[in-house]
Amino acid sequence: MDLKGRDFLKLLDFTPEEIAYLVDLAADLKDKKKKGIPVDNFRGKNVALIFEKTSTRTRCSFEVAAHDLGMGTTYLDPSGSQIGKKESIADTARVLAGMFEGIEYRGYGQEIVEELAKYSKVPVWNGLTNEFHPTQMLADLLTIKEHFGDYKGIKLTYMGDARYNMGNSLMVTCAKMGMHFTACTSPKYFPDEALVKECEAIAATTGGSITLTDDVKAGTSGANVIYTDVWVSMGEPDEIWEERIHDLLPYQVNKAAMDNADANAIFLHCLPAFHDLDTKIGKEISKKFGINEMEVTDEVFESAQSLVFEEAENRMHTIKAVMAATL
Ligand code: CP
Ligand code: NVA
């Protein structure tokens, strides 16, 4: 498998075999890290990490993974560069490609990261856009594979805002890997129809399937993985909280949803999560709307079924695999 020089912008661009290769490479790199076997044969290389939105996991994963591989990193924060304000994406791509061997980009529209890749002669990695979060998908697949031994045939139910980066990406991932994806939410939050059609066509070739339902009982029944994400994503206005709480509270991941899933079901969440009042926004929302937990209850988040911290760790191993494979 040779992915050298490839961009990593969305999983739609990769074959199931290529995706499986990246997950397996990540498992191998994780094993080596645990055993203290260094894999640092990328010494002398440098990567640029552009973050137009904030991050904990993705930034730390890119930095730790790059350092483990022997590389240097430069972090460009949401306000500290010329990008988009004084310099176009096309010019930024050509400047950075002259200094770095790879570029990570987190920001708004998918078209921005696609444009960056078009003008960059070095690989560009998508660290999250409004539409897709592909590095998160590899971490989720690794977590599922570690737990269930395989991902083929796994039933994954996504509850909440299914028409944004996480819902879209999980639907694509399930279609590609022969998994059964269910978006269990209000029809207002179903993924884009064209993307659903594209995923259905892919799923028809892999043995996967796509289901959209607003029925919690039917949607969670027999699921192996219950997945959710924040109800209001980065870059969305605060004014929409009220509407989202109203629309999505019926699709909160709580004990009833988990109990209706398969007896051995696991809970995943890309994080950060609003499951208690220990955050500034959590406290503000509680004061304003009287709810103490949002997309997932604290009971489920802290339960033995919740693998969210294993999943978070796997961000680093899988991002390392993406850089090692494409550089
Ligand atoms: N899951 C995820 O992308 O987390 P960060 O926003 O902290 O990077
Ligand atoms: N949907 C979330 C994902 C965060 C990892 C957001 O875009 O903010």
mmCIF file of C-alpha atoms and ligand atoms in Angstrom:
data_model
loop_
_atom_site.group_PDB
_atom_site.id
_atom_site.type_symbol
_atom_site.label_atom_id
_atom_site.label_comp_id
_atom_site.label_asym_id
_atom_site.label_seq_id
_atom_site.Cartn_x
_atom_site.Cartn_y
_atom_site.Cartn_z
ATOM 1 C CA MET A 1 0.000 0.000 0.000
ATOM 2 C CA ASP A 2 1.553 3.298 -1.072
ATOM 3 C CA LEU A 3 -0.163 6.488 0.092
ATOM 4 C CA LYS A 4 2.924 8.698 -0.198
ATOM 5 C CA GLY A 5 2.121 12.205 -1.353
ATOM 6 C CA ARG A 6 -1.637 11.756 -0.873
ATOM 7 C CA ASP A 7 -3.798 14.388 0.831
ATOM 8 C CA PHE A 8 -6.137 13.264 3.610
ATOM 9 C CA LEU A 9 -9.225 15.454 3.134
ATOM 10 C CA LYS A 10 -12.202 13.096 3.510
ATOM 11 C CA LEU A 11 -12.747 9.328 3.588
ATOM 12 C CA LEU A 12 -14.765 9.483 0.353
ATOM 13 C CA ASP A 13 -11.369 9.868 -1.386
ATOM 14 C CA PHE A 14 -10.072 6.532 -0.003
ATOM 15 C CA THR A 15 -10.859 2.891 -0.730
ATOM 16 C CA PRO A 16 -11.934 0.546 2.093
ATOM 17 C CA GLU A 17 -8.553 -1.188 1.738
ATOM 18 C CA GLU A 18 -6.663 2.094 2.139
ATOM 19 C CA ILE A 19 -8.731 3.021 5.209
ATOM 20 C CA ALA A 20 -8.183 -0.417 6.751
ATOM 21 C CA TYR A 21 -4.448 -0.073 6.048
ATOM 22 C CA LEU A 22 -4.308 3.247 7.955
ATOM 23 C CA VAL A 23 -6.179 1.739 10.928
ATOM 24 C CA ASP A 24 -3.845 -1.267 10.999
ATOM 25 C CA LEU A 25 -0.783 0.965 10.682
ATOM 26 C CA ALA A 26 -2.078 2.984 13.644
ATOM 27 C CA ALA A 27 -2.512 -0.212 15.688
ATOM 28 C CA ASP A 28 1.093 -1.156 14.878
ATOM 29 C CA LEU A 29 2.425 2.304 15.778
ATOM 30 C CA LYS A 30 0.407 2.202 19.023
ATOM 31 C CA ASP A 31 1.876 -1.181 19.900
ATOM 32 C CA LYS A 32 5.394 0.068 19.222
ATOM 33 C CA LYS A 33 4.832 3.199 21.335
ATOM 34 C CA LYS A 34 3.553 1.084 24.261
ATOM 35 C CA LYS A 35 6.625 -1.138 23.996
ATOM 36 C CA GLY A 36 8.952 1.864 23.868
ATOM 37 C CA ILE A 37 10.120 1.075 20.324
ATOM 38 C CA PRO A 38 10.818 4.433 18.642
ATOM 39 C CA VAL A 39 9.556 5.133 15.124
ATOM 40 C CA ASP A 40 11.309 8.411 14.400
ATOM 41 C CA ASN A 41 12.531 8.003 10.853
ATOM 42 C CA PHE A 42 11.009 11.347 9.785
ATOM 43 C CA ARG A 43 13.778 13.379 11.408
ATOM 44 C CA GLY A 44 14.554 16.625 9.606
ATOM 45 C CA LYS A 45 10.956 17.063 8.403
ATOM 46 C CA ASN A 46 8.542 19.734 9.638
ATOM 47 C CA VAL A 47 4.757 20.089 9.584
ATOM 48 C CA ALA A 48 2.526 23.177 9.808
ATOM 49 C CA LEU A 49 -0.597 22.937 11.961
ATOM 50 C CA ILE A 50 -3.232 25.517 10.996
ATOM 51 C CA PHE A 51 -6.134 25.878 13.416
ATOM 52 C CA GLU A 52 -8.807 28.418 12.491
ATOM 53 C CA LYS A 53 -10.985 26.802 15.201
ATOM 54 C CA THR A 54 -9.885 25.731 18.680
ATOM 55 C CA SER A 55 -8.795 22.185 19.565
ATOM 56 C CA THR A 56 -7.465 19.986 22.353
ATOM 57 C CA ARG A 57 -7.282 16.446 20.919
ATOM 58 C CA THR A 58 -6.472 17.148 17.280
ATOM 59 C CA ARG A 59 -3.761 19.689 17.981
ATOM 60 C CA CYS A 60 -2.136 17.574 20.710
ATOM 61 C CA SER A 61 -2.360 14.478 18.512
ATOM 62 C CA PHE A 62 -0.622 16.150 15.582
ATOM 63 C CA GLU A 63 2.068 17.636 17.838
ATOM 64 C CA VAL A 64 2.799 14.466 19.844
ATOM 65 C CA ALA A 65 2.631 12.246 16.759
ATOM 66 C CA ALA A 66 4.928 14.533 14.766
ATOM 67 C CA HIS A 67 7.424 14.726 17.634
ATOM 68 C CA ASP A 68 7.318 10.928 18.085
ATOM 69 C CA LEU A 69 8.081 10.576 14.370
ATOM 70 C CA GLY A 70 11.077 12.876 14.781
ATOM 71 C CA MET A 71 9.496 15.932 13.142
ATOM 72 C CA GLY A 72 9.234 19.580 14.097
ATOM 73 C CA THR A 73 5.868 21.392 14.296
ATOM 74 C CA THR A 74 4.672 24.979 13.908
ATOM 75 C CA TYR A 75 1.240 25.814 15.327
ATOM 76 C CA LEU A 76 -0.732 28.624 13.680
ATOM 77 C CA ASP A 77 -3.592 29.600 15.990
ATOM 78 C CA PRO A 78 -7.033 30.981 15.013
ATOM 79 C CA SER A 79 -5.874 34.592 15.179
ATOM 80 C CA GLY A 80 -2.101 34.681 14.852
ATOM 81 C CA SER A 81 -1.476 34.365 11.101
ATOM 82 C CA GLN A 82 -2.296 36.197 7.860
ATOM 83 C CA ILE A 83 -4.475 33.316 6.561
ATOM 84 C CA GLY A 84 -7.742 34.436 5.041
ATOM 85 C CA LYS A 85 -7.345 38.005 6.272
ATOM 86 C CA LYS A 86 -4.311 39.354 4.419
ATOM 87 C CA GLU A 87 -3.350 36.262 2.421
ATOM 88 C CA SER A 88 -5.424 33.916 0.285
ATOM 89 C CA ILE A 89 -5.542 30.165 0.822
ATOM 90 C CA ALA A 90 -3.805 29.613 -2.528
ATOM 91 C CA ASP A 91 -0.902 31.885 -1.563
ATOM 92 C CA THR A 92 -0.691 30.412 1.951
ATOM 93 C CA ALA A 93 -0.506 26.905 0.470
ATOM 94 C CA ARG A 94 2.407 27.841 -1.789
ATOM 95 C CA VAL A 95 4.286 29.637 0.998
ATOM 96 C CA LEU A 96 3.919 26.827 3.543
ATOM 97 C CA ALA A 97 4.669 24.063 1.010
ATOM 98 C CA GLY A 98 8.075 25.672 0.523
ATOM 99 C CA MET A 99 8.945 25.318 4.208
ATOM 100 C CA PHE A 100 7.057 22.254 5.456
ATOM 101 C CA GLU A 101 6.708 18.626 4.370
ATOM 102 C CA GLY A 102 3.011 18.493 5.370
ATOM 103 C CA ILE A 103 0.166 20.831 6.355
ATOM 104 C CA GLU A 104 -2.727 20.181 8.741
ATOM 105 C CA TYR A 105 -5.777 22.438 8.410
ATOM 106 C CA ARG A 106 -8.790 22.846 10.746
ATOM 107 C CA GLY A 107 -11.364 25.404 9.755
ATOM 108 C CA TYR A 108 -14.726 26.138 8.205
ATOM 109 C CA GLY A 109 -15.856 25.039 4.721
ATOM 110 C CA GLN A 110 -14.509 21.822 3.194
ATOM 111 C CA GLU A 111 -13.785 23.829 0.038
ATOM 112 C CA ILE A 112 -11.058 25.704 1.954
ATOM 113 C CA VAL A 113 -9.051 22.592 2.824
ATOM 114 C CA GLU A 114 -9.620 21.295 -0.727
ATOM 115 C CA GLU A 115 -8.235 24.557 -2.119
ATOM 116 C CA LEU A 116 -5.261 24.438 0.235
ATOM 117 C CA ALA A 117 -4.514 20.935 -1.052
ATOM 118 C CA LYS A 118 -4.919 22.021 -4.672
ATOM 119 C CA TYR A 119 -2.231 24.677 -4.327
ATOM 120 C CA SER A 120 0.092 22.769 -1.979
ATOM 121 C CA LYS A 121 2.752 20.465 -3.383
ATOM 122 C CA VAL A 122 2.993 18.696 -0.001
ATOM 123 C CA PRO A 123 0.264 16.545 1.645
ATOM 124 C CA VAL A 124 -2.615 18.385 3.348
ATOM 125 C CA TRP A 125 -4.507 16.724 6.227
ATOM 126 C CA ASN A 126 -8.028 17.775 7.229
ATOM 127 C CA GLY A 127 -8.158 18.346 11.001
ATOM 128 C CA LEU A 128 -11.923 19.114 10.839
ATOM 129 C CA THR A 129 -14.154 21.202 8.609
ATOM 130 C CA ASN A 130 -17.872 21.960 8.893
ATOM 131 C CA GLU A 131 -18.549 19.001 6.599
ATOM 132 C CA PHE A 132 -16.010 16.315 7.574
ATOM 133 C CA HIS A 133 -13.712 15.129 10.369
ATOM 134 C CA PRO A 134 -11.744 12.289 8.737
ATOM 135 C CA THR A 135 -8.917 11.835 11.264
ATOM 136 C CA GLN A 136 -11.578 11.313 13.955
ATOM 137 C CA MET A 137 -12.989 8.468 11.825
ATOM 138 C CA LEU A 138 -9.740 6.503 11.908
ATOM 139 C CA ALA A 139 -9.633 6.793 15.714
ATOM 140 C CA ASP A 140 -13.232 5.588 15.923
ATOM 141 C CA LEU A 141 -12.525 2.631 13.634
ATOM 142 C CA LEU A 142 -9.446 1.691 15.662
ATOM 143 C CA THR A 143 -11.456 1.877 18.898
ATOM 144 C CA ILE A 144 -14.241 -0.257 17.406
ATOM 145 C CA LYS A 145 -11.750 -2.787 16.037
ATOM 146 C CA GLU A 146 -9.900 -3.017 19.350
ATOM 147 C CA HIS A 147 -13.172 -3.640 21.167
ATOM 148 C CA PHE A 148 -15.109 -5.863 18.754
ATOM 149 C CA GLY A 149 -12.202 -7.378 16.778
ATOM 150 C CA ASP A 150 -13.552 -5.990 13.472
ATOM 151 C CA TYR A 151 -15.771 -3.219 12.172
ATOM 152 C CA LYS A 152 -17.523 -5.072 9.333
ATOM 153 C CA GLY A 153 -21.173 -5.668 10.189
ATOM 154 C CA ILE A 154 -21.121 -3.361 13.224
ATOM 155 C CA LYS A 155 -24.325 -1.394 13.774
ATOM 156 C CA LEU A 156 -23.565 2.221 14.636
ATOM 157 C CA THR A 157 -26.331 4.603 15.677
ATOM 158 C CA TYR A 158 -25.624 8.320 15.658
ATOM 159 C CA MET A 159 -27.954 10.519 17.718
ATOM 160 C CA GLY A 160 -28.092 14.326 17.520
ATOM 161 C CA ASP A 161 -27.052 16.713 14.753
ATOM 162 C CA ALA A 162 -26.443 14.240 11.920
ATOM 163 C CA ARG A 163 -26.019 16.821 9.147
ATOM 164 C CA TYR A 164 -22.705 18.249 10.307
ATOM 165 C CA ASN A 165 -19.097 17.010 10.282
ATOM 166 C CA MET A 166 -19.540 14.042 12.627
ATOM 167 C CA GLY A 167 -22.825 12.684 11.241
ATOM 168 C CA ASN A 168 -21.593 13.041 7.655
ATOM 169 C CA SER A 169 -18.237 11.442 8.373
ATOM 170 C CA LEU A 170 -19.660 8.513 10.322
ATOM 171 C CA MET A 171 -22.164 7.812 7.544
ATOM 172 C CA VAL A 172 -19.355 7.773 4.950
ATOM 173 C CA THR A 173 -17.152 5.616 7.193
ATOM 174 C CA CYS A 174 -19.885 3.040 7.794
ATOM 175 C CA ALA A 175 -20.702 2.888 4.083
ATOM 176 C CA LYS A 176 -17.029 2.399 3.170
ATOM 177 C CA MET A 177 -16.310 -0.231 5.822
ATOM 178 C CA GLY A 178 -19.437 -2.389 5.464
ATOM 179 C CA MET A 179 -21.044 -1.143 8.666
ATOM 180 C CA HIS A 180 -24.696 -0.320 9.342
ATOM 181 C CA PHE A 181 -25.230 3.394 9.956
ATOM 182 C CA THR A 182 -28.374 4.772 11.534
ATOM 183 C CA ALA A 183 -29.007 8.481 11.982
ATOM 184 C CA CYS A 184 -31.488 8.580 14.852
ATOM 185 C CA THR A 185 -32.659 12.167 15.111
ATOM 186 C CA SER A 186 -35.290 14.689 14.090
ATOM 187 C CA PRO A 187 -35.624 14.710 10.253
ATOM 188 C CA LYS A 188 -34.453 18.337 10.314
ATOM 189 C CA TYR A 189 -31.003 16.989 11.277
ATOM 190 C CA PHE A 190 -30.751 14.140 8.758
ATOM 191 C CA PRO A 191 -27.627 14.303 6.559
ATOM 192 C CA ASP A 192 -27.732 15.979 3.153
ATOM 193 C CA GLU A 193 -29.759 13.964 0.657
ATOM 194 C CA ALA A 194 -27.044 13.864 -2.018
ATOM 195 C CA LEU A 195 -24.508 12.524 0.486
ATOM 196 C CA VAL A 196 -27.017 9.934 1.714
ATOM 197 C CA LYS A 197 -27.494 8.744 -1.900
ATOM 198 C CA GLU A 198 -23.721 8.577 -2.442
ATOM 199 C CA CYS A 199 -23.278 6.579 0.777
ATOM 200 C CA GLU A 200 -26.129 4.223 -0.095
ATOM 201 C CA ALA A 201 -24.410 3.458 -3.394
ATOM 202 C CA ILE A 202 -21.114 2.773 -1.597
ATOM 203 C CA ALA A 203 -22.830 0.665 1.082
ATOM 204 C CA ALA A 204 -24.420 -1.458 -1.657
ATOM 205 C CA THR A 205 -20.901 -2.548 -2.668
ATOM 206 C CA THR A 206 -19.541 -3.191 0.855
ATOM 207 C CA GLY A 207 -22.474 -4.879 2.621
ATOM 208 C CA GLY A 208 -23.180 -1.819 4.740
ATOM 209 C CA SER A 209 -26.438 0.103 5.019
ATOM 210 C CA ILE A 210 -27.821 3.575 5.756
ATOM 211 C CA THR A 211 -30.972 4.141 7.829
ATOM 212 C CA LEU A 212 -32.547 7.450 8.783
ATOM 213 C CA THR A 213 -35.149 7.436 11.556
ATOM 214 C CA ASP A 214 -36.707 9.756 14.112
ATOM 215 C CA ASP A 215 -37.839 6.786 16.229
ATOM 216 C CA VAL A 216 -35.485 6.377 19.216
ATOM 217 C CA LYS A 217 -36.672 2.884 20.049
ATOM 218 C CA ALA A 218 -36.232 1.572 16.503
ATOM 219 C CA GLY A 219 -33.035 3.536 15.919
ATOM 220 C CA THR A 220 -31.175 2.301 18.985
ATOM 221 C CA SER A 221 -32.483 -1.266 19.003
ATOM 222 C CA GLY A 222 -29.640 -3.777 18.678
ATOM 223 C CA ALA A 223 -26.967 -1.118 18.065
ATOM 224 C CA ASN A 224 -23.363 -2.101 18.836
ATOM 225 C CA VAL A 225 -22.185 1.502 19.018
ATOM 226 C CA ILE A 226 -24.177 4.524 20.158
ATOM 227 C CA TYR A 227 -22.482 7.755 19.104
ATOM 228 C CA THR A 228 -23.233 11.413 19.687
ATOM 229 C CA ASP A 229 -21.628 14.851 19.420
ATOM 230 C CA VAL A 230 -22.295 18.367 20.709
ATOM 231 C CA TRP A 231 -25.600 19.928 19.616
ATOM 232 C CA VAL A 232 -23.989 23.215 18.644
ATOM 233 C CA SER A 233 -20.703 22.984 16.753
ATOM 234 C CA MET A 234 -17.764 25.363 16.632
ATOM 235 C CA GLY A 235 -18.549 28.386 14.501
ATOM 236 C CA GLU A 236 -22.332 28.153 15.003
ATOM 237 C CA PRO A 237 -24.047 31.094 16.747
ATOM 238 C CA ASP A 238 -25.038 30.925 20.435
ATOM 239 C CA GLU A 239 -28.607 31.906 19.503
ATOM 240 C CA ILE A 240 -29.319 28.411 18.172
ATOM 241 C CA TRP A 241 -28.889 26.678 21.542
ATOM 242 C CA GLU A 242 -32.574 27.036 22.426
ATOM 243 C CA GLU A 243 -33.757 25.493 19.151
ATOM 244 C CA ARG A 244 -31.195 22.687 19.339
ATOM 245 C CA ILE A 245 -32.121 21.799 22.922
ATOM 246 C CA HIS A 246 -35.777 21.716 21.941
ATOM 247 C CA ASP A 247 -35.147 19.618 18.820
ATOM 248 C CA LEU A 248 -32.433 17.273 20.073
ATOM 249 C CA LEU A 249 -33.240 16.582 23.735
ATOM 250 C CA PRO A 250 -35.427 13.622 22.652
ATOM 251 C CA TYR A 251 -32.258 12.201 21.063
ATOM 252 C CA GLN A 252 -30.036 12.549 24.124
ATOM 253 C CA VAL A 253 -27.937 9.432 24.786
ATOM 254 C CA ASN A 254 -29.231 8.284 28.164
ATOM 255 C CA LYS A 255 -29.568 4.992 30.002
ATOM 256 C CA ALA A 256 -32.838 4.132 28.234
ATOM 257 C CA ALA A 257 -31.120 4.484 24.832
ATOM 258 C CA MET A 258 -28.153 2.372 25.958
ATOM 259 C CA ASP A 259 -30.439 -0.254 27.511
ATOM 260 C CA ASN A 260 -32.341 -0.544 24.238
ATOM 261 C CA ALA A 261 -29.101 -1.128 22.308
ATOM 262 C CA ASP A 262 -27.241 -4.450 22.183
ATOM 263 C CA ALA A 263 -26.311 -5.768 25.642
ATOM 264 C CA ASN A 264 -22.612 -5.330 24.773
ATOM 265 C CA ALA A 265 -23.008 -1.921 23.149
ATOM 266 C CA ILE A 266 -20.387 0.763 23.640
ATOM 267 C CA PHE A 267 -20.750 4.543 23.778
ATOM 268 C CA LEU A 268 -18.487 6.804 21.695
ATOM 269 C CA HIS A 269 -18.231 10.603 21.417
ATOM 270 C CA CYS A 270 -15.582 12.602 19.564
ATOM 271 C CA LEU A 271 -15.406 14.995 22.569
ATOM 272 C CA PRO A 272 -15.544 17.586 24.018
ATOM 273 C CA ALA A 273 -18.876 16.595 25.631
ATOM 274 C CA PHE A 274 -21.471 18.407 27.726
ATOM 275 C CA HIS A 275 -22.354 15.740 30.293
ATOM 276 C CA ASP A 276 -22.203 17.769 33.519
ATOM 277 C CA LEU A 277 -21.879 21.334 34.792
ATOM 278 C CA ASP A 278 -18.079 21.392 34.960
ATOM 279 C CA THR A 279 -17.690 23.656 31.915
ATOM 280 C CA LYS A 280 -18.336 27.367 31.406
ATOM 281 C CA ILE A 281 -20.824 26.764 28.580
ATOM 282 C CA GLY A 282 -22.475 23.898 30.487
ATOM 283 C CA LYS A 283 -23.109 26.227 33.417
ATOM 284 C CA GLU A 284 -24.443 29.021 31.171
ATOM 285 C CA ILE A 285 -26.834 26.651 29.375
ATOM 286 C CA SER A 286 -28.017 25.208 32.674
ATOM 287 C CA LYS A 287 -28.763 28.680 34.021
ATOM 288 C CA LYS A 288 -30.568 29.733 30.868
ATOM 289 C CA PHE A 289 -32.489 26.572 29.943
ATOM 290 C CA GLY A 290 -32.534 24.497 33.139
ATOM 291 C CA ILE A 291 -30.810 21.372 31.776
ATOM 292 C CA ASN A 292 -27.739 19.894 33.472
ATOM 293 C CA GLU A 293 -26.720 17.381 30.802
ATOM 294 C CA MET A 294 -27.015 17.737 27.078
ATOM 295 C CA GLU A 295 -26.173 15.270 24.288
ATOM 296 C CA VAL A 296 -25.202 12.531 26.783
ATOM 297 C CA THR A 297 -26.076 11.985 30.419
ATOM 298 C CA ASP A 298 -23.286 11.869 32.966
ATOM 299 C CA GLU A 299 -24.437 8.348 33.867
ATOM 300 C CA VAL A 300 -23.727 7.040 30.350
ATOM 301 C CA PHE A 301 -20.575 9.130 29.886
ATOM 302 C CA GLU A 302 -19.039 7.724 33.081
ATOM 303 C CA SER A 303 -20.328 4.162 32.589
ATOM 304 C CA ALA A 304 -18.238 1.090 31.772
ATOM 305 C CA GLN A 305 -19.818 1.132 28.280
ATOM 306 C CA SER A 306 -18.207 4.488 27.533
ATOM 307 C CA LEU A 307 -14.897 4.184 25.647
ATOM 308 C CA VAL A 308 -14.480 7.899 25.006
ATOM 309 C CA PHE A 309 -11.032 8.226 26.569
ATOM 310 C CA GLU A 310 -9.635 5.202 24.715
ATOM 311 C CA GLU A 311 -11.121 6.804 21.592
ATOM 312 C CA ALA A 312 -9.416 10.129 22.413
ATOM 313 C CA GLU A 313 -6.036 8.438 22.856
ATOM 314 C CA ASN A 314 -6.499 6.709 19.524
ATOM 315 C CA ARG A 315 -6.630 10.132 17.841
ATOM 316 C CA MET A 316 -2.863 10.367 18.345
ATOM 317 C CA HIS A 317 -1.992 6.894 17.050
ATOM 318 C CA THR A 318 -4.215 7.262 13.960
ATOM 319 C CA ILE A 319 -2.996 10.778 13.126
ATOM 320 C CA LYS A 320 0.541 9.423 13.402
ATOM 321 C CA ALA A 321 -0.420 6.732 10.887
ATOM 322 C CA VAL A 322 -1.808 9.322 8.453
ATOM 323 C CA MET A 323 1.397 11.369 8.570
ATOM 324 C CA ALA A 324 3.688 8.311 8.389
ATOM 325 C CA ALA A 325 1.774 6.896 5.413
ATOM 326 C CA THR A 326 1.493 10.073 3.361
ATOM 327 C CA LEU A 327 4.945 11.607 3.951
HETATM 328 N N1 CP B 1 -12.525 15.400 18.750
HETATM 329 C C1 CP B 1 -11.841 16.530 18.452
HETATM 330 O O1 CP B 1 -11.581 16.854 17.303
HETATM 331 O O2 CP B 1 -11.446 17.235 19.546
HETATM 332 P P1 CP B 1 -10.724 18.651 19.517
HETATM 333 O O3 CP B 1 -11.737 19.669 19.031
HETATM 334 O O4 CP B 1 -10.312 18.889 20.933
HETATM 335 O O5 CP B 1 -9.556 18.586 18.583
HETATM 336 N N1 NVA B 2 -19.239 18.866 15.616
HETATM 337 C C1 NVA B 2 -18.164 19.318 16.480
HETATM 338 C C2 NVA B 2 -17.042 18.338 16.479
HETATM 339 C C3 NVA B 2 -15.922 18.669 17.429
HETATM 340 C C4 NVA B 2 -14.805 17.659 17.401
HETATM 341 C C5 NVA B 2 -17.708 20.696 16.038
HETATM 342 O O1 NVA B 2 -17.542 20.898 14.824
HETATM 343 O O2 NVA B 2 -17.544 21.560 16.889
#
